[in-house]
GROMACS .gro file of C-alpha atoms in nm:
model
  250
    1UNK     CA    1  -0.001  -0.001  -0.002
    2UNK     CA    2   0.293   0.232   0.062
    3UNK     CA    3   0.393   0.197  -0.306
    4UNK     CA    4   0.055   0.310  -0.441
    5UNK     CA    5   0.109   0.686  -0.418
    6UNK     CA    6   0.433   0.652  -0.613
    7UNK     CA    7   0.268   0.434  -0.877
    8UNK     CA    8  -0.025   0.676  -0.901
    9UNK     CA    9   0.221   0.963  -0.948
   10UNK     CA   10   0.400   0.779  -1.228
   11UNK     CA   11   0.077   0.709  -1.409
   12UNK     CA   12  -0.029   1.076  -1.378
   13UNK     CA   13   0.314   1.188  -1.505
   14UNK     CA   14   0.286   0.958  -1.805
   15UNK     CA   15  -0.060   1.084  -1.893
   16UNK     CA   16   0.043   1.449  -1.854
   17UNK     CA   17   0.350   1.387  -2.066
   18UNK     CA   18   0.140   1.241  -2.346
   19UNK     CA   19  -0.100   1.536  -2.325
   20UNK     CA   20   0.194   1.785  -2.339
   21UNK     CA   21   0.341   1.601  -2.636
   22UNK     CA   22   0.010   1.605  -2.819
   23UNK     CA   23  -0.033   1.980  -2.749
   24UNK     CA   24   0.318   2.060  -2.859
   25UNK     CA   25   0.283   1.862  -3.178
   26UNK     CA   26  -0.056   2.016  -3.257
   27UNK     CA   27   0.064   2.364  -3.183
   28UNK     CA   28   0.376   2.318  -3.394
   29UNK     CA   29   0.161   2.184  -3.675
   30UNK     CA   30  -0.074   2.479  -3.645
   31UNK     CA   31   0.206   2.730  -3.616
   32UNK     CA   32   0.443   2.588  -3.875
   33UNK     CA   33   0.237   2.377  -4.110
   34UNK     CA   34  -0.053   2.616  -4.166
   35UNK     CA   35   0.159   2.923  -4.245
   36UNK     CA   36   0.379   2.711  -4.474
   37UNK     CA   37   0.069   2.608  -4.667
   38UNK     CA   38  -0.043   2.974  -4.685
   39UNK     CA   39   0.300   3.082  -4.802
   40UNK     CA   40   0.300   2.803  -5.063
   41UNK     CA   41  -0.039   2.920  -5.190
   42UNK     CA   42   0.075   3.275  -5.198
   43UNK     CA   43   0.393   3.186  -5.385
   44UNK     CA   44   0.186   3.012  -5.653
   45UNK     CA   45  -0.057   3.300  -5.708
   46UNK     CA   46  -0.054   3.397  -6.079
   47UNK     CA   47   0.081   3.748  -6.147
   48UNK     CA   48   0.062   3.925  -6.478
   49UNK     CA   49   0.394   3.929  -6.675
   50UNK     CA   50   0.533   3.692  -6.408
   51UNK     CA   51   0.603   3.977  -6.168
   52UNK     CA   52   0.698   3.895  -5.811
   53UNK     CA   53   0.755   4.256  -5.698
   54UNK     CA   54   0.530   4.558  -5.638
   55UNK     CA   55   0.415   4.758  -5.941
   56UNK     CA   56   0.627   5.055  -5.832
   57UNK     CA   57   0.939   4.841  -5.840
   58UNK     CA   58   0.847   4.680  -6.176
   59UNK     CA   59   0.815   5.031  -6.329
   60UNK     CA   60   1.172   5.106  -6.224
   61UNK     CA   61   1.104   5.296  -5.905
   62UNK     CA   62   1.210   5.654  -5.847
   63UNK     CA   63   1.043   5.960  -5.995
   64UNK     CA   64   0.911   5.808  -6.322
   65UNK     CA   65   0.723   5.539  -6.124
   66UNK     CA   66   0.594   5.803  -5.881
   67UNK     CA   67   0.456   6.003  -6.178
   68UNK     CA   68   0.292   5.700  -6.345
   69UNK     CA   69   0.134   5.583  -6.020
   70UNK     CA   70   0.029   5.933  -5.915
   71UNK     CA   71   0.247   5.935  -5.599
   72UNK     CA   72   0.335   6.293  -5.694
   73UNK     CA   73  -0.004   6.426  -5.805
   74UNK     CA   74   0.125   6.769  -5.909
   75UNK     CA   75   0.382   6.632  -6.152
   76UNK     CA   76   0.140   6.365  -6.284
   77UNK     CA   77  -0.140   6.617  -6.338
   78UNK     CA   78   0.104   6.863  -6.499
   79UNK     CA   79   0.238   6.611  -6.750
   80UNK     CA   80  -0.108   6.482  -6.838
   81UNK     CA   81  -0.248   6.834  -6.861
   82UNK     CA   82   0.038   6.951  -7.079
   83UNK     CA   83   0.000   6.654  -7.312
   84UNK     CA   84  -0.373   6.727  -7.337
   85UNK     CA   85  -0.310   7.092  -7.418
   86UNK     CA   86  -0.061   7.003  -7.691
   87UNK     CA   87  -0.300   6.750  -7.839
   88UNK     CA   88  -0.583   7.006  -7.842
   89UNK     CA   89  -0.355   7.267  -8.009
   90UNK     CA   90  -0.216   7.039  -8.278
   91UNK     CA   91  -0.505   6.805  -8.340
   92UNK     CA   92  -0.828   6.992  -8.272
   93UNK     CA   93  -0.714   7.347  -8.348
   94UNK     CA   94  -0.474   7.224  -8.622
   95UNK     CA   95  -0.187   7.438  -8.493
   96UNK     CA   96   0.145   7.359  -8.658
   97UNK     CA   97   0.454   7.284  -8.450
   98UNK     CA   98   0.684   7.530  -8.628
   99UNK     CA   99   0.425   7.806  -8.601
  100UNK     CA  100   0.375   7.745  -8.229
  101UNK     CA  101   0.751   7.745  -8.161
  102UNK     CA  102   0.797   8.067  -8.360
  103UNK     CA  103   0.509   8.240  -8.183
  104UNK     CA  104   0.641   8.144  -7.842
  105UNK     CA  105   0.994   8.265  -7.931
  106UNK     CA  106   0.850   8.593  -8.066
  107UNK     CA  107   0.655   8.652  -7.744
  108UNK     CA  108   0.955   8.569  -7.518
  109UNK     CA  109   1.203   8.777  -7.720
  110UNK     CA  110   0.966   9.076  -7.733
  111UNK     CA  111   0.898   9.060  -7.360
  112UNK     CA  112   1.264   9.032  -7.260
  113UNK     CA  113   1.376   9.298  -7.505
  114UNK     CA  114   1.108   9.540  -7.384
  115UNK     CA  115   1.210   9.487  -7.021
  116UNK     CA  116   1.581   9.524  -7.097
  117UNK     CA  117   1.526   9.836  -7.310
  118UNK     CA  118   1.298  10.002  -7.057
  119UNK     CA  119   1.528   9.937  -6.764
  120UNK     CA  120   1.764  10.215  -6.878
  121UNK     CA  121   1.483  10.472  -6.852
  122UNK     CA  122   1.345  10.366  -6.515
  123UNK     CA  123   1.685  10.323  -6.352
  124UNK     CA  124   1.649   9.953  -6.284
  125UNK     CA  125   1.880   9.666  -6.354
  126UNK     CA  126   1.800   9.469  -6.671
  127UNK     CA  127   1.654   9.119  -6.628
  128UNK     CA  128   1.907   8.840  -6.588
  129UNK     CA  129   1.887   8.609  -6.887
  130UNK     CA  130   1.998   8.259  -6.786
  131UNK     CA  131   2.274   8.095  -6.986
  132UNK     CA  132   2.102   7.765  -7.069
  133UNK     CA  133   2.308   7.490  -7.231
  134UNK     CA  134   2.239   7.125  -7.298
  135UNK     CA  135   2.457   6.910  -7.069
  136UNK     CA  136   2.679   6.687  -7.276
  137UNK     CA  137   2.680   6.387  -7.035
  138UNK     CA  138   2.301   6.374  -7.010
  139UNK     CA  139   2.261   6.404  -7.386
  140UNK     CA  140   2.512   6.124  -7.444
  141UNK     CA  141   2.331   5.903  -7.189
  142UNK     CA  142   2.000   5.952  -7.375
  143UNK     CA  143   2.159   5.877  -7.713
  144UNK     CA  144   2.339   5.571  -7.573
  145UNK     CA  145   2.017   5.435  -7.414
  146UNK     CA  146   1.826   5.491  -7.742
  147UNK     CA  147   2.101   5.311  -7.937
  148UNK     CA  148   2.089   5.014  -7.700
  149UNK     CA  149   1.710   4.983  -7.732
  150UNK     CA  150   1.721   5.006  -8.113
  151UNK     CA  151   1.990   4.735  -8.129
  152UNK     CA  152   1.783   4.519  -7.896
  153UNK     CA  153   1.478   4.551  -8.124
  154UNK     CA  154   1.685   4.470  -8.432
  155UNK     CA  155   1.835   4.165  -8.258
  156UNK     CA  156   1.487   4.039  -8.158
  157UNK     CA  157   1.355   4.085  -8.513
  158UNK     CA  158   1.646   3.888  -8.654
  159UNK     CA  159   1.585   3.603  -8.408
  160UNK     CA  160   1.216   3.599  -8.496
  161UNK     CA  161   1.285   3.594  -8.869
  162UNK     CA  162   1.528   3.300  -8.835
  163UNK     CA  163   1.230   3.060  -8.809
  164UNK     CA  164   1.340   2.893  -8.485
  165UNK     CA  165   1.043   2.985  -8.266
  166UNK     CA  166   0.690   2.978  -8.407
  167UNK     CA  167   0.542   3.128  -8.087
  168UNK     CA  168   0.761   3.442  -8.109
  169UNK     CA  169   0.678   3.477  -8.482
  170UNK     CA  170   0.304   3.463  -8.407
  171UNK     CA  171   0.338   3.721  -8.130
  172UNK     CA  172   0.534   3.958  -8.349
  173UNK     CA  173   0.294   3.906  -8.643
  174UNK     CA  174  -0.017   3.975  -8.433
  175UNK     CA  175   0.148   4.274  -8.260
  176UNK     CA  176   0.253   4.439  -8.581
  177UNK     CA  177  -0.084   4.372  -8.739
  178UNK     CA  178  -0.265   4.528  -8.440
  179UNK     CA  179  -0.025   4.829  -8.451
  180UNK     CA  180  -0.091   4.874  -8.822
  181UNK     CA  181  -0.465   4.871  -8.762
  182UNK     CA  182  -0.432   5.129  -8.485
  183UNK     CA  183  -0.211   5.344  -8.711
  184UNK     CA  184  -0.480   5.338  -8.978
  185UNK     CA  185  -0.737   5.465  -8.732
  186UNK     CA  186  -0.541   5.762  -8.600
  187UNK     CA  187  -0.229   5.968  -8.676
  188UNK     CA  188   0.100   5.957  -8.486
  189UNK     CA  189   0.017   6.251  -8.256
  190UNK     CA  190  -0.310   6.092  -8.143
  191UNK     CA  191  -0.139   5.761  -8.092
  192UNK     CA  192   0.135   5.930  -7.885
  193UNK     CA  193  -0.123   6.116  -7.674
  194UNK     CA  194  -0.322   5.793  -7.624
  195UNK     CA  195  -0.004   5.624  -7.501
  196UNK     CA  196   0.056   5.903  -7.249
  197UNK     CA  197  -0.304   5.871  -7.121
  198UNK     CA  198  -0.274   5.496  -7.090
  199UNK     CA  199   0.059   5.520  -6.908
  200UNK     CA  200  -0.103   5.757  -6.653
  201UNK     CA  201  -0.417   5.543  -6.598
  202UNK     CA  202  -0.348   5.173  -6.656
  203UNK     CA  203  -0.058   5.127  -6.404
  204UNK     CA  204  -0.240   5.305  -6.121
  205UNK     CA  205  -0.565   5.111  -6.187
  206UNK     CA  206  -0.374   4.786  -6.205
  207UNK     CA  207  -0.198   4.856  -5.877
  208UNK     CA  208  -0.539   4.916  -5.716
  209UNK     CA  209  -0.718   4.611  -5.863
  210UNK     CA  210  -0.423   4.377  -5.932
  211UNK     CA  211  -0.584   4.070  -5.774
  212UNK     CA  212  -0.891   4.090  -5.993
  213UNK     CA  213  -0.688   4.167  -6.308
  214UNK     CA  214  -0.443   3.881  -6.242
  215UNK     CA  215  -0.725   3.633  -6.192
  216UNK     CA  216  -0.891   3.737  -6.519
  217UNK     CA  217  -0.553   3.733  -6.701
  218UNK     CA  218  -0.485   3.382  -6.574
  219UNK     CA  219  -0.814   3.251  -6.717
  220UNK     CA  220  -0.747   3.430  -7.050
  221UNK     CA  221  -0.393   3.290  -7.067
  222UNK     CA  222  -0.518   2.936  -7.007
  223UNK     CA  223  -0.770   2.973  -7.291
  224UNK     CA  224  -0.504   3.116  -7.525
  225UNK     CA  225  -0.275   2.822  -7.447
  226UNK     CA  226  -0.559   2.582  -7.527
  227UNK     CA  227  -0.624   2.748  -7.865
  228UNK     CA  228  -0.250   2.753  -7.939
  229UNK     CA  229  -0.223   2.383  -7.855
  230UNK     CA  230  -0.504   2.308  -8.098
  231UNK     CA  231  -0.343   2.524  -8.366
  232UNK     CA  232  -0.003   2.369  -8.313
  233UNK     CA  233  -0.148   2.021  -8.334
  234UNK     CA  234  -0.346   2.077  -8.651
  235UNK     CA  235  -0.157   2.328  -8.869
  236UNK     CA  236   0.214   2.217  -8.850
  237UNK     CA  237   0.109   1.857  -8.906
  238UNK     CA  238  -0.036   1.950  -9.247
  239UNK     CA  239   0.285   2.113  -9.368
  240UNK     CA  240   0.483   1.868  -9.586
  241UNK     CA  241   0.812   1.892  -9.403
  242UNK     CA  242   0.944   1.569  -9.562
  243UNK     CA  243   0.922   1.710  -9.913
  244UNK     CA  244   1.101   2.025  -9.806
  245UNK     CA  245   1.385   1.822  -9.649
  246UNK     CA  246   1.421   1.617  -9.965
  247UNK     CA  247   1.444   1.933 -10.176
  248UNK     CA  248   1.712   2.068  -9.941
  249UNK     CA  249   1.914   1.747  -9.976
  250UNK     CA  250   1.890   1.759 -10.351
   0.00000   0.00000   0.00000
């Protein structure tokens, strides 16, 4: 009978140990397993253009991204308003670029000349005309960046024309065809202004509704892949590649 309390204590300790082990395993599973599943799901969420960074970072960050995403509302509104004013002048009012530049220069020269000439009669110092010059390093940077982009486009066109990738060829063909259709609907100025408006509206709207847009884009991409698989299975099989190879051998 004297050994019963010790035996009872050992049984209680075993039961409590099993309970603690079950709680620790369940808590570790709830703390570690569940977030890992959530992180795995989040990592597999479809993002348009395969992006894994915020829209601001994808656009390059800095001031250009701030303007496109309306982080700096004054600059964004100023650029969009200026583009709208130029489009109204040149497209709706049919103002010519050379005429506009000449009229602006005439107005500025007349105003500065009048102030400088009148300063000698009213005993005031003439207005200080700033010595504005184009910085050579900035100009060379712009030209170099433009040259790199042009060479990149030429290299891509050469790779597409080589006939190695049918998918790239179809993308380029459809893109150029759509661009030609858009060019037939409007002139270059309207197309440029439309691009400015889209750059100031589409990124900020996408940043706000990116989950909905990505979900819709995923469904559209799946459907496009299905149609491409059907096209790739039917059309290339009908092309007599054997006859072409025999002609090349001959």
